[in-house]
Short mmCIF file of C-alpha atoms and ligand atoms in Angstrom, two decimals:
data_model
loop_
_atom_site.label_atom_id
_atom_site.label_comp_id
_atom_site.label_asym_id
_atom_site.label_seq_id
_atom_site.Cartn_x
_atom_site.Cartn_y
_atom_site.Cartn_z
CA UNK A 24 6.79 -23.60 3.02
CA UNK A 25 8.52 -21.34 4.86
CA UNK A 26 11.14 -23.87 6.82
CA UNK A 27 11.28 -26.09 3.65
CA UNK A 28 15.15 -26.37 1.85
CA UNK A 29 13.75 -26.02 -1.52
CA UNK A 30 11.27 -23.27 -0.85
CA UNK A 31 11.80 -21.35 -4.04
CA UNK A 32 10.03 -24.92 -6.07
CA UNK A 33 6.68 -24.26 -7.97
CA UNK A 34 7.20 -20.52 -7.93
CA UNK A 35 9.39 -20.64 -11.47
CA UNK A 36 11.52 -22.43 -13.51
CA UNK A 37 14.41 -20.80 -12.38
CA UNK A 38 15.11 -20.64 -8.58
CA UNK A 39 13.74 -17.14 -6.94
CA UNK A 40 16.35 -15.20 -5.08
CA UNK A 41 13.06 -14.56 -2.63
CA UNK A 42 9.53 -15.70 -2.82
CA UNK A 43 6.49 -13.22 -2.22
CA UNK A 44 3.43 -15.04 -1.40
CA UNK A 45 0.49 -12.50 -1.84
CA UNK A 46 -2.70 -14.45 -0.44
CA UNK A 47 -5.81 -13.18 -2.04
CA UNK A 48 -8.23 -15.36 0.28
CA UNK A 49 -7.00 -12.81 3.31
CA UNK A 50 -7.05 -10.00 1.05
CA UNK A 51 -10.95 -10.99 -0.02
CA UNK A 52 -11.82 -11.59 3.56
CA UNK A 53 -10.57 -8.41 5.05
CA UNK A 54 -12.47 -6.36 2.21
CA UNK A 55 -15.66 -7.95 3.44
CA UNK A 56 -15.03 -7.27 7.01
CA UNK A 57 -13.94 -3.88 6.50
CA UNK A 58 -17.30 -3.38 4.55
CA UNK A 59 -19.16 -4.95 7.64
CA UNK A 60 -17.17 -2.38 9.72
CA UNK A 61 -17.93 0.50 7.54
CA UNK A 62 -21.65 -0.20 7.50
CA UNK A 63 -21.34 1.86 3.81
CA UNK A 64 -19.63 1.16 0.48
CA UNK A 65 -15.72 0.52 0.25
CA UNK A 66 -13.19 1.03 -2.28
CA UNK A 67 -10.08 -0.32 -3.07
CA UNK A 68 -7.10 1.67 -3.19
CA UNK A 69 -4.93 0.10 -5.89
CA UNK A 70 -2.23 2.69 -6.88
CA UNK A 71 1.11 1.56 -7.21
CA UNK A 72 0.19 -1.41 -8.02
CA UNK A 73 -1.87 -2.37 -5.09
CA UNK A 74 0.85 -1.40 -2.85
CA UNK A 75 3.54 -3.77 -4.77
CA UNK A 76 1.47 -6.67 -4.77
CA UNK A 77 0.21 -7.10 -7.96
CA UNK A 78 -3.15 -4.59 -8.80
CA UNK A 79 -4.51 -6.65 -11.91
CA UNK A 80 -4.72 -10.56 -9.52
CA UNK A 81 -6.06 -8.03 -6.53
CA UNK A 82 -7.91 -5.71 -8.08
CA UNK A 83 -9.97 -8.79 -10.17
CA UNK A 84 -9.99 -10.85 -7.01
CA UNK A 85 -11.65 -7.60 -5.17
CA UNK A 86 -14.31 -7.41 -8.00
CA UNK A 87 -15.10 -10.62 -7.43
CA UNK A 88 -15.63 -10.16 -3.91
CA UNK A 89 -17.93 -7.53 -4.90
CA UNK A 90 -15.40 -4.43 -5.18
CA UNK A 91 -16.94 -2.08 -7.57
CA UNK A 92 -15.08 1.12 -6.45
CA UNK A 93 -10.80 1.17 -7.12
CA UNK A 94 -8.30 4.28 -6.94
CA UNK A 95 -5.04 4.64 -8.32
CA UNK A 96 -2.83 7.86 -8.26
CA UNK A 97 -2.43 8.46 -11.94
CA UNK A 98 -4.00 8.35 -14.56
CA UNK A 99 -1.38 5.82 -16.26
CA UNK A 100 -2.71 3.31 -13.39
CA UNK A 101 -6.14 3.36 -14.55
CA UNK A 102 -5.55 2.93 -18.21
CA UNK A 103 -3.91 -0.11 -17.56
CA UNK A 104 -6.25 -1.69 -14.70
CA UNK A 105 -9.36 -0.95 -17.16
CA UNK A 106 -9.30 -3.23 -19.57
CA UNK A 107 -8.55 -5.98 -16.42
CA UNK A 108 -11.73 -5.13 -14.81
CA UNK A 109 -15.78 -5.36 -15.71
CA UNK A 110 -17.27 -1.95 -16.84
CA UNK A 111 -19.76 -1.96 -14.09
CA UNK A 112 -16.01 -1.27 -11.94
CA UNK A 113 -15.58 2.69 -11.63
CA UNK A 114 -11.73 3.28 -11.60
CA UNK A 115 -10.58 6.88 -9.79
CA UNK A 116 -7.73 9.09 -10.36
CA UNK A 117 -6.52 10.70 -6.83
CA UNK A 118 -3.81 12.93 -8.14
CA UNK A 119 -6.37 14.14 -10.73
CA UNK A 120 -5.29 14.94 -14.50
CA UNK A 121 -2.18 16.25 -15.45
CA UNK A 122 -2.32 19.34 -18.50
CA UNK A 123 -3.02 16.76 -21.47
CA UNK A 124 -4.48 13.29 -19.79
CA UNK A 125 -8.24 14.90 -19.96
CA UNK A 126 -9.32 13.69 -23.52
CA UNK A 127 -7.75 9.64 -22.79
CA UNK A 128 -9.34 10.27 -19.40
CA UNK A 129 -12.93 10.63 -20.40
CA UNK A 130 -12.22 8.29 -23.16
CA UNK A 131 -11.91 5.46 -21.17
CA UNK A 132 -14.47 6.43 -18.97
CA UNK A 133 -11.76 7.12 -15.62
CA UNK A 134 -13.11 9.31 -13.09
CA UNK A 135 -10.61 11.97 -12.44
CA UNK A 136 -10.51 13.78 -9.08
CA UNK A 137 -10.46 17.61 -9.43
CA UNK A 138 -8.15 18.79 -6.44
CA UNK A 139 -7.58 22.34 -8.35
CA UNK A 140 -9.84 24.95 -10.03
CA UNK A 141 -7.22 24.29 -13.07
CA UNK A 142 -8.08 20.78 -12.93
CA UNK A 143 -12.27 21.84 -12.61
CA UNK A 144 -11.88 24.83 -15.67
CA UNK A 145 -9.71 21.12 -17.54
CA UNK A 146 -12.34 19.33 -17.13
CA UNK A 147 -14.85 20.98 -17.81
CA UNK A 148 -13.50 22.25 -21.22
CA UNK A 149 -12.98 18.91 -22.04
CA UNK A 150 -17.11 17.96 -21.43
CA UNK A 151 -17.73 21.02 -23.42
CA UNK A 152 -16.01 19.74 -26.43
CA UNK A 153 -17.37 16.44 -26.13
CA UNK A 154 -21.31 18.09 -25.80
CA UNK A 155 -21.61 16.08 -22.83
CA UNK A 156 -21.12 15.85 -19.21
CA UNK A 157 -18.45 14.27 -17.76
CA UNK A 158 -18.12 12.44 -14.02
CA UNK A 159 -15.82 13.52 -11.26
CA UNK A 160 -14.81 13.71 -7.73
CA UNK A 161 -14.05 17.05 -5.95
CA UNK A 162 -11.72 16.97 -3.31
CA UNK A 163 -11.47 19.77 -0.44
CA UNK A 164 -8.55 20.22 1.68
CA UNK A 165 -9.58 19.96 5.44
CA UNK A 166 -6.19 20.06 6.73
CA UNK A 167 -3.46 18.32 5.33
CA UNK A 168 -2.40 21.54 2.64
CA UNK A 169 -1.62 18.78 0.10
CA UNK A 170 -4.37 18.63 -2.14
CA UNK A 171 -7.73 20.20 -2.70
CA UNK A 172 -10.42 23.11 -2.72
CA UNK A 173 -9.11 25.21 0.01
CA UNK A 174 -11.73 26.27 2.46
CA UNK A 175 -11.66 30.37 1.46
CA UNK A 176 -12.27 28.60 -2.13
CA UNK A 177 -15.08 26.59 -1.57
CA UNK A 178 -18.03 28.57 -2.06
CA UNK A 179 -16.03 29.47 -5.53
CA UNK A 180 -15.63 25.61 -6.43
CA UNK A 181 -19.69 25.22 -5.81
CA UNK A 182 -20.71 28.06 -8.39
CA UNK A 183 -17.94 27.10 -10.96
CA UNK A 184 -19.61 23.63 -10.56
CA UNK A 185 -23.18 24.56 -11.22
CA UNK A 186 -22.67 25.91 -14.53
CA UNK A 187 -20.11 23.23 -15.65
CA UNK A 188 -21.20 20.43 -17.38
CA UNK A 189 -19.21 18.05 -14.53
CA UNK A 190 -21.13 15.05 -12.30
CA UNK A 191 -19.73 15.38 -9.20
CA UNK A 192 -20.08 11.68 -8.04
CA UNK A 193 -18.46 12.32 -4.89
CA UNK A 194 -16.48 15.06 -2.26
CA UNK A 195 -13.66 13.87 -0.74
CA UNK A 196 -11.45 14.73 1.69
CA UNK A 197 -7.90 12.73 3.05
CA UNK A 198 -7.51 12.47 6.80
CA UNK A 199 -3.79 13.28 7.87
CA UNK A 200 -3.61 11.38 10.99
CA UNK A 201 -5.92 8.65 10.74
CA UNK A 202 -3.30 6.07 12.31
CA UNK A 203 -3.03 8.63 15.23
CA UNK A 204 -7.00 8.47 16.83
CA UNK A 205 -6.68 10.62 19.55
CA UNK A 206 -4.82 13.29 17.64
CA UNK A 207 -7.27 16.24 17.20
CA UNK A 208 -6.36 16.90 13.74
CA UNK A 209 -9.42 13.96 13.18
CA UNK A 210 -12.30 15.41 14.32
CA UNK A 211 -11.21 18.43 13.27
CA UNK A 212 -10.85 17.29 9.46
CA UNK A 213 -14.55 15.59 9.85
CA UNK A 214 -15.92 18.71 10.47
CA UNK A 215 -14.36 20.29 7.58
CA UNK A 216 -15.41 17.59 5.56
CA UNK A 217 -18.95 18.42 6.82
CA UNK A 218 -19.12 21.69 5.91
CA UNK A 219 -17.74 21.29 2.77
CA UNK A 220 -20.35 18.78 2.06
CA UNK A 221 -22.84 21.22 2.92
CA UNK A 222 -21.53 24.10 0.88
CA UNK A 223 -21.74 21.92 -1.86
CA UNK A 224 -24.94 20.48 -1.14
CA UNK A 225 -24.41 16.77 -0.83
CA UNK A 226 -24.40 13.91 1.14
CA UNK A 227 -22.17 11.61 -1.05
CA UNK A 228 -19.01 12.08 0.92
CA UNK A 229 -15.91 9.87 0.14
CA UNK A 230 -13.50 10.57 3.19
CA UNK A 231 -12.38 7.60 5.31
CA UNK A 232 -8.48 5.30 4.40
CA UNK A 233 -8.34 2.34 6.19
CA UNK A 234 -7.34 4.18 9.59
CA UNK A 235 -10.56 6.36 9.49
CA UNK A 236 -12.98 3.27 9.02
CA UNK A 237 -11.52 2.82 12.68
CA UNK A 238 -12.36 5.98 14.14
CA UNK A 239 -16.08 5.70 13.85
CA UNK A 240 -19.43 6.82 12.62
CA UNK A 241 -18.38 10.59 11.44
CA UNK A 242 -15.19 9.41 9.53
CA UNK A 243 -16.53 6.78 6.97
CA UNK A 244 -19.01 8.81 4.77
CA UNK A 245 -20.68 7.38 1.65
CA UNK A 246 -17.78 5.59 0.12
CA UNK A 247 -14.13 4.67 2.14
CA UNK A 248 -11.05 3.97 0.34
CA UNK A 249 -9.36 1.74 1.86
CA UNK A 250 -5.38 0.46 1.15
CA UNK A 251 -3.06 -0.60 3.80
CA UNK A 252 -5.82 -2.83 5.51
CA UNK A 253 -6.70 -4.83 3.07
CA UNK A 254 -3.34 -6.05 2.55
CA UNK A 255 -2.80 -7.06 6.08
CA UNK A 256 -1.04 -3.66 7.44
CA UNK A 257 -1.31 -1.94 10.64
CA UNK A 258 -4.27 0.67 10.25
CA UNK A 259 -3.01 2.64 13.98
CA UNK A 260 0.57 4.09 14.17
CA UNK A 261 2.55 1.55 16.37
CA UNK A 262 -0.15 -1.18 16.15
CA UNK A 263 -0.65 -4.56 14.10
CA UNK A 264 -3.51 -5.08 11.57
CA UNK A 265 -7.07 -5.81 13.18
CA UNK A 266 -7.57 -7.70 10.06
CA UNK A 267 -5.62 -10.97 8.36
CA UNK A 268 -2.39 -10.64 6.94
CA UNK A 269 -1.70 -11.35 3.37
CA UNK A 270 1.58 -11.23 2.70
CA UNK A 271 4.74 -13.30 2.87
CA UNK A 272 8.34 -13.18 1.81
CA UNK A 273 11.12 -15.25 2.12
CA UNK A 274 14.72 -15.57 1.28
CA UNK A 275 16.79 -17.53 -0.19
CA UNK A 276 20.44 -18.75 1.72
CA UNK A 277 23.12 -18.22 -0.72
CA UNK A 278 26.55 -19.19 1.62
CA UNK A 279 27.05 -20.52 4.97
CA UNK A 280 30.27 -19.54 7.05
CA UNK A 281 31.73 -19.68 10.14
CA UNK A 282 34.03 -16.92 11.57
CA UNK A 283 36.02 -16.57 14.33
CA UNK A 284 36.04 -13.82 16.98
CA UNK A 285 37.14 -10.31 15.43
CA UNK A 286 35.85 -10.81 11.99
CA UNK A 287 34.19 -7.94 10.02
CA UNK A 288 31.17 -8.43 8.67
CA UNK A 289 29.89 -6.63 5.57
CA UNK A 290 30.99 -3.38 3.85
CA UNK A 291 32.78 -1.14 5.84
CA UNK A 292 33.41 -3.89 8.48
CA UNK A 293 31.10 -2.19 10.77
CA UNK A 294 30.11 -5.82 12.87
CA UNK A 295 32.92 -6.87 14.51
CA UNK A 296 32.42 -10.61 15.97
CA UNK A 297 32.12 -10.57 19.46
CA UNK A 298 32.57 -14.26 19.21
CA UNK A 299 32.95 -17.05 17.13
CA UNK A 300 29.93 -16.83 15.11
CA UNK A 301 27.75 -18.79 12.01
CA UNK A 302 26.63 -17.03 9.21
CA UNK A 303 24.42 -16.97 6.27
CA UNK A 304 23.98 -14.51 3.27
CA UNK A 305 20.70 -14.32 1.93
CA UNK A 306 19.97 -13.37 -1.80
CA UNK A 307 18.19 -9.84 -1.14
CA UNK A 308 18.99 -6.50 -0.23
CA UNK A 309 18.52 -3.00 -0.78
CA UNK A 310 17.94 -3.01 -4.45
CA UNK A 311 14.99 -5.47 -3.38
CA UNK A 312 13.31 -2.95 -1.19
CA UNK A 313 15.22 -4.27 2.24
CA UNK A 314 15.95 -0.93 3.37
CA UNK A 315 19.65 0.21 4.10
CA UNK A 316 18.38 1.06 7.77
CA UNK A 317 17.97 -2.51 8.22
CA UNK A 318 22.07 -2.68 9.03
CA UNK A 319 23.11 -4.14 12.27
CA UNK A 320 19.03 -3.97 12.99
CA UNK A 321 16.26 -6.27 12.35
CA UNK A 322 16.52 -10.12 11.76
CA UNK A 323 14.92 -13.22 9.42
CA UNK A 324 12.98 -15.78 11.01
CA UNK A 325 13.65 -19.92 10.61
CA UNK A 326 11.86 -22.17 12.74
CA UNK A 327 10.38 -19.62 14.80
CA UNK A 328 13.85 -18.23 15.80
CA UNK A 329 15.10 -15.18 15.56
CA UNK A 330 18.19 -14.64 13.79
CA UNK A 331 19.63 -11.04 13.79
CA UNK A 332 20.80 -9.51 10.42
CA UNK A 333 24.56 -8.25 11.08
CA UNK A 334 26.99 -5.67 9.13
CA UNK A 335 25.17 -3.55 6.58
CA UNK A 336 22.44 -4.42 4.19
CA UNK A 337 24.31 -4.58 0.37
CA UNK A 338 22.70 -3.95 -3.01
CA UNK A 339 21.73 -7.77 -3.90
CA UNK A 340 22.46 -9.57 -0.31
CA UNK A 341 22.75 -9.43 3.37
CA UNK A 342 24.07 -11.53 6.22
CA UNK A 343 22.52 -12.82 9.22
CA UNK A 344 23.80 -14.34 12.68
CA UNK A 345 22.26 -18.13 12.39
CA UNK A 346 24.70 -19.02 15.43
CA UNK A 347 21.30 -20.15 17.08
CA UNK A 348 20.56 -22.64 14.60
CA UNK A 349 21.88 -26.20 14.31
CA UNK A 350 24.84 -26.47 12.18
CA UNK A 351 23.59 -27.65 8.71
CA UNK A 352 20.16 -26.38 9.16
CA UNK A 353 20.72 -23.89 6.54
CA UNK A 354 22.46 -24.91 3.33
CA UNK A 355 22.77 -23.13 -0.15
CA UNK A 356 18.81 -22.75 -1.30
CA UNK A 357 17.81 -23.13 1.83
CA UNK A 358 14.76 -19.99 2.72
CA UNK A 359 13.82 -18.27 5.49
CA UNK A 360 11.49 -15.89 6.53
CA UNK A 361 11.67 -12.64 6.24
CA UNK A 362 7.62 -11.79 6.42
CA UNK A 363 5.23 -14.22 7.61
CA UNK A 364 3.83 -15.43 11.01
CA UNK A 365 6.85 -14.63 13.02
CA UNK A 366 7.32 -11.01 12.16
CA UNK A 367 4.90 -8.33 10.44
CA UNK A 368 4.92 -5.80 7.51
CA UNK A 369 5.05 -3.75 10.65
CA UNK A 370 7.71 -5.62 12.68
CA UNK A 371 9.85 -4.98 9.77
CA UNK A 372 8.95 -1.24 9.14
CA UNK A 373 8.92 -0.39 13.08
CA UNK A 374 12.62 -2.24 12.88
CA UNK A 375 13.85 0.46 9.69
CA UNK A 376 12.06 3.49 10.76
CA UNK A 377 9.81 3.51 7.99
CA UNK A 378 6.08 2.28 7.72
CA UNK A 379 4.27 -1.02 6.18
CA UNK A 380 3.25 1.26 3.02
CA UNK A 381 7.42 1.98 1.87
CA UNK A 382 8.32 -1.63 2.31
CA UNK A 383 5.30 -3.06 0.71
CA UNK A 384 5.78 -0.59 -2.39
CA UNK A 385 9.34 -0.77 -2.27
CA UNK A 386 9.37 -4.67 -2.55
CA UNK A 387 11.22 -5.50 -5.66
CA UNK A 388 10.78 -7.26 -8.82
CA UNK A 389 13.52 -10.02 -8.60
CA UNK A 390 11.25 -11.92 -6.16
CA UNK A 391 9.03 -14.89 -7.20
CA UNK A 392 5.14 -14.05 -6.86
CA UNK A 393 2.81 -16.73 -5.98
CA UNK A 394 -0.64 -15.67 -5.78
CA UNK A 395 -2.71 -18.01 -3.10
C1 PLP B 3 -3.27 6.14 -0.47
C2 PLP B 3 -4.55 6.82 -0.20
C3 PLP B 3 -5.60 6.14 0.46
C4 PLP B 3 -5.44 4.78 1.08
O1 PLP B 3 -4.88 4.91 2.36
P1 PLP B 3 -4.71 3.65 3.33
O2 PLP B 3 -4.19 4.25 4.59
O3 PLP B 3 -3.72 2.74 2.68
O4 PLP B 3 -6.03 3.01 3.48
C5 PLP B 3 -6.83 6.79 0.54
N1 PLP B 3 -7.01 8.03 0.05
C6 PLP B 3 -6.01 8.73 -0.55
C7 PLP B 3 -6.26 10.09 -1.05
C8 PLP B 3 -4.75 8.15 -0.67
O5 PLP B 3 -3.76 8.85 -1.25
#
């Protein structure tokens, strides 16, 4: 689909400025294989909205691949995923409660994680007043200083616990530099997590993302939560996903042009043509998640060739050098690829600085979504 002139047909009624083509076959198959790899239970990270892609089609696809584990960030995110998915699914808040969210929380049955003691003393005012004991996850900080029991507080957390009338499903820790294995800062969060464990006097650790299910044995614990893998990203910094991809985007040509030699290209003129050169102007840009950093960097893929995008990235399009192409190879409609087999989530990031998780979630909502 990606070469084809009308590539935007079957995704709406009205022609799609860009089509996003999320496939939930790879996204089913690399949940299975990263459960194979874990050895243990895996969870689905589905917070902002799976990543961009669409968390009700993924989330129910991962259920039915046997999924029974999903975190989101707030508590918002879990309302709305709950009534999508069976009740034997457990959905988890990572943030943790804000002053107010406790009584919808336990409601609806959402698992909050407690990353505070205001969140624990919350909490567990909230089970009081219901007469009965509510589930949660505790998290400890081993490392990263963003959220958690800090270690000085642990022994604290454990006694608050014992009298409150909270289920602590799970501990949990984040790893900071998962994507980076031989950084230090691994081994030396596992054995935080470890301890922590210990002080509390469990085994049921929750601990590894998607980048700690690589590191081995020590990192994956009872229960991983993993994101960026299962939707086809890179799980090491500067690598490509072990796993299938499952995403695809392409672009629709809005105008053809040639220009001749000295021509400025874009706002600011800031390409100058070298040469005389062919151009098209796709129907995305910034305000579709492209990021500005893409300028004069980057390029969009047709027939397996590369063609560079030129001048700066605008608001709602952007131009690219299709001097390479046969004249009348593009015409208005026409797509191309902008993710797909010729260049990565990653590609792209590594190409605007950024990683596969900002362009995924910053993927806008003027594109067509097909669902495969
Ligand atoms: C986002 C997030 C994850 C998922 O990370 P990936 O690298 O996408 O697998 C796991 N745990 C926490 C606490 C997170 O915030």
């Amino acid at each position: 689909m990606l070469d084809d002139n009308s590539g935007a047909a079957g995704a709406d009624a009205i022609p799609a400025p860009g089509v996003l083509t999320v496939d939930l076959g790879a996204i089913r198959a690399n949940y299975t294989r990263l459960r194979e790899i874990a050895g243990s239970p895996v969870g689905a990270v589905v917070k902002a909205n799976a990543y961009g892609l669409g968390a009700e089609r993924i989330s129910k696809a991962l259920f039915d691949e046997g999924c029974r584990n999903f975190f989101v960030a707030h508590l918002g995110e879990a309302l709305s995923l709950r009534s999508n998915l069976p009740e034997d699914a457990t959905l988890y808040v990572l943030n943790g409660l804000l002053p107010g969210g406790e009584g919808v929380c336990a409601e609806a049955g959402i698992v909050p994680v407690l990353n505070s003691f205001e969140q624990i003393d919350a909490w567990a005012e909230t089970a009081k007043g219901l007469g009965r004991n509510l589930p949660a996850v505790l998290q400890f900080d081993t490392g990263m200083s963003r959220l958690g029991i800090a270690p000085e507080e642990r022994a604290l957390a454990a006694e608050r616990l014992r009298s409150a009338p909270i289920d602590i499903a799970f501990v949990m820790s984040h790893l900071a530099s998962a994507d980076e294995p031989s950084d230090a800062q691994n081994a030396s969060q596992a054995a935080e997590m470890v301890q922590a464990a210990a002080a509390f006097g469990t085994e049921n650790i929750c601990f590894a993302n998607s980048g700690g299910i690589f590191l081995g044995a020590n990192f994956r614990g009872a229960l991983a939560r993993t994101g960026i893998a299962l939707y086809g990203g890179a799980t090491q910094n500067g690598g490509e996903s072990p796993l299938r991809h499952a995403v695809e985007l392409t672009l629709a040509v809005i105008q053809t042009r040639t220009v001749e030699t000295g021509a400025r290209i874009g706002y600011g003129g800031t390409h100058v043509a070298a040469r005389p050169m062919r151009l098209a102007t796709l129907a995305a840009g910034y305000a579709d998640g492209l990021p500005r950093s893409l300028s004069d960097r980057g390029a969009v893929y047709c027939d397996g060739i590369r063609l560079p995008i030129v001048g700066r990235v605008s608001m709602d399009s952007m131009v690219v050098d299709i001097s390479a192409l046969a004249e009348g190879r593009l015409v208005l409609g026409s797509h191309v690829e902008l993710l797909g087999s010729h260049q990565s989530m990653d590609d792209l990031a590594r190409d605007a600085g950024t990683i596969s998780y900002e362009i995924l979630t910053g993927l806008g909502s003027r594109f067509a979504r097909i669902y495969r």
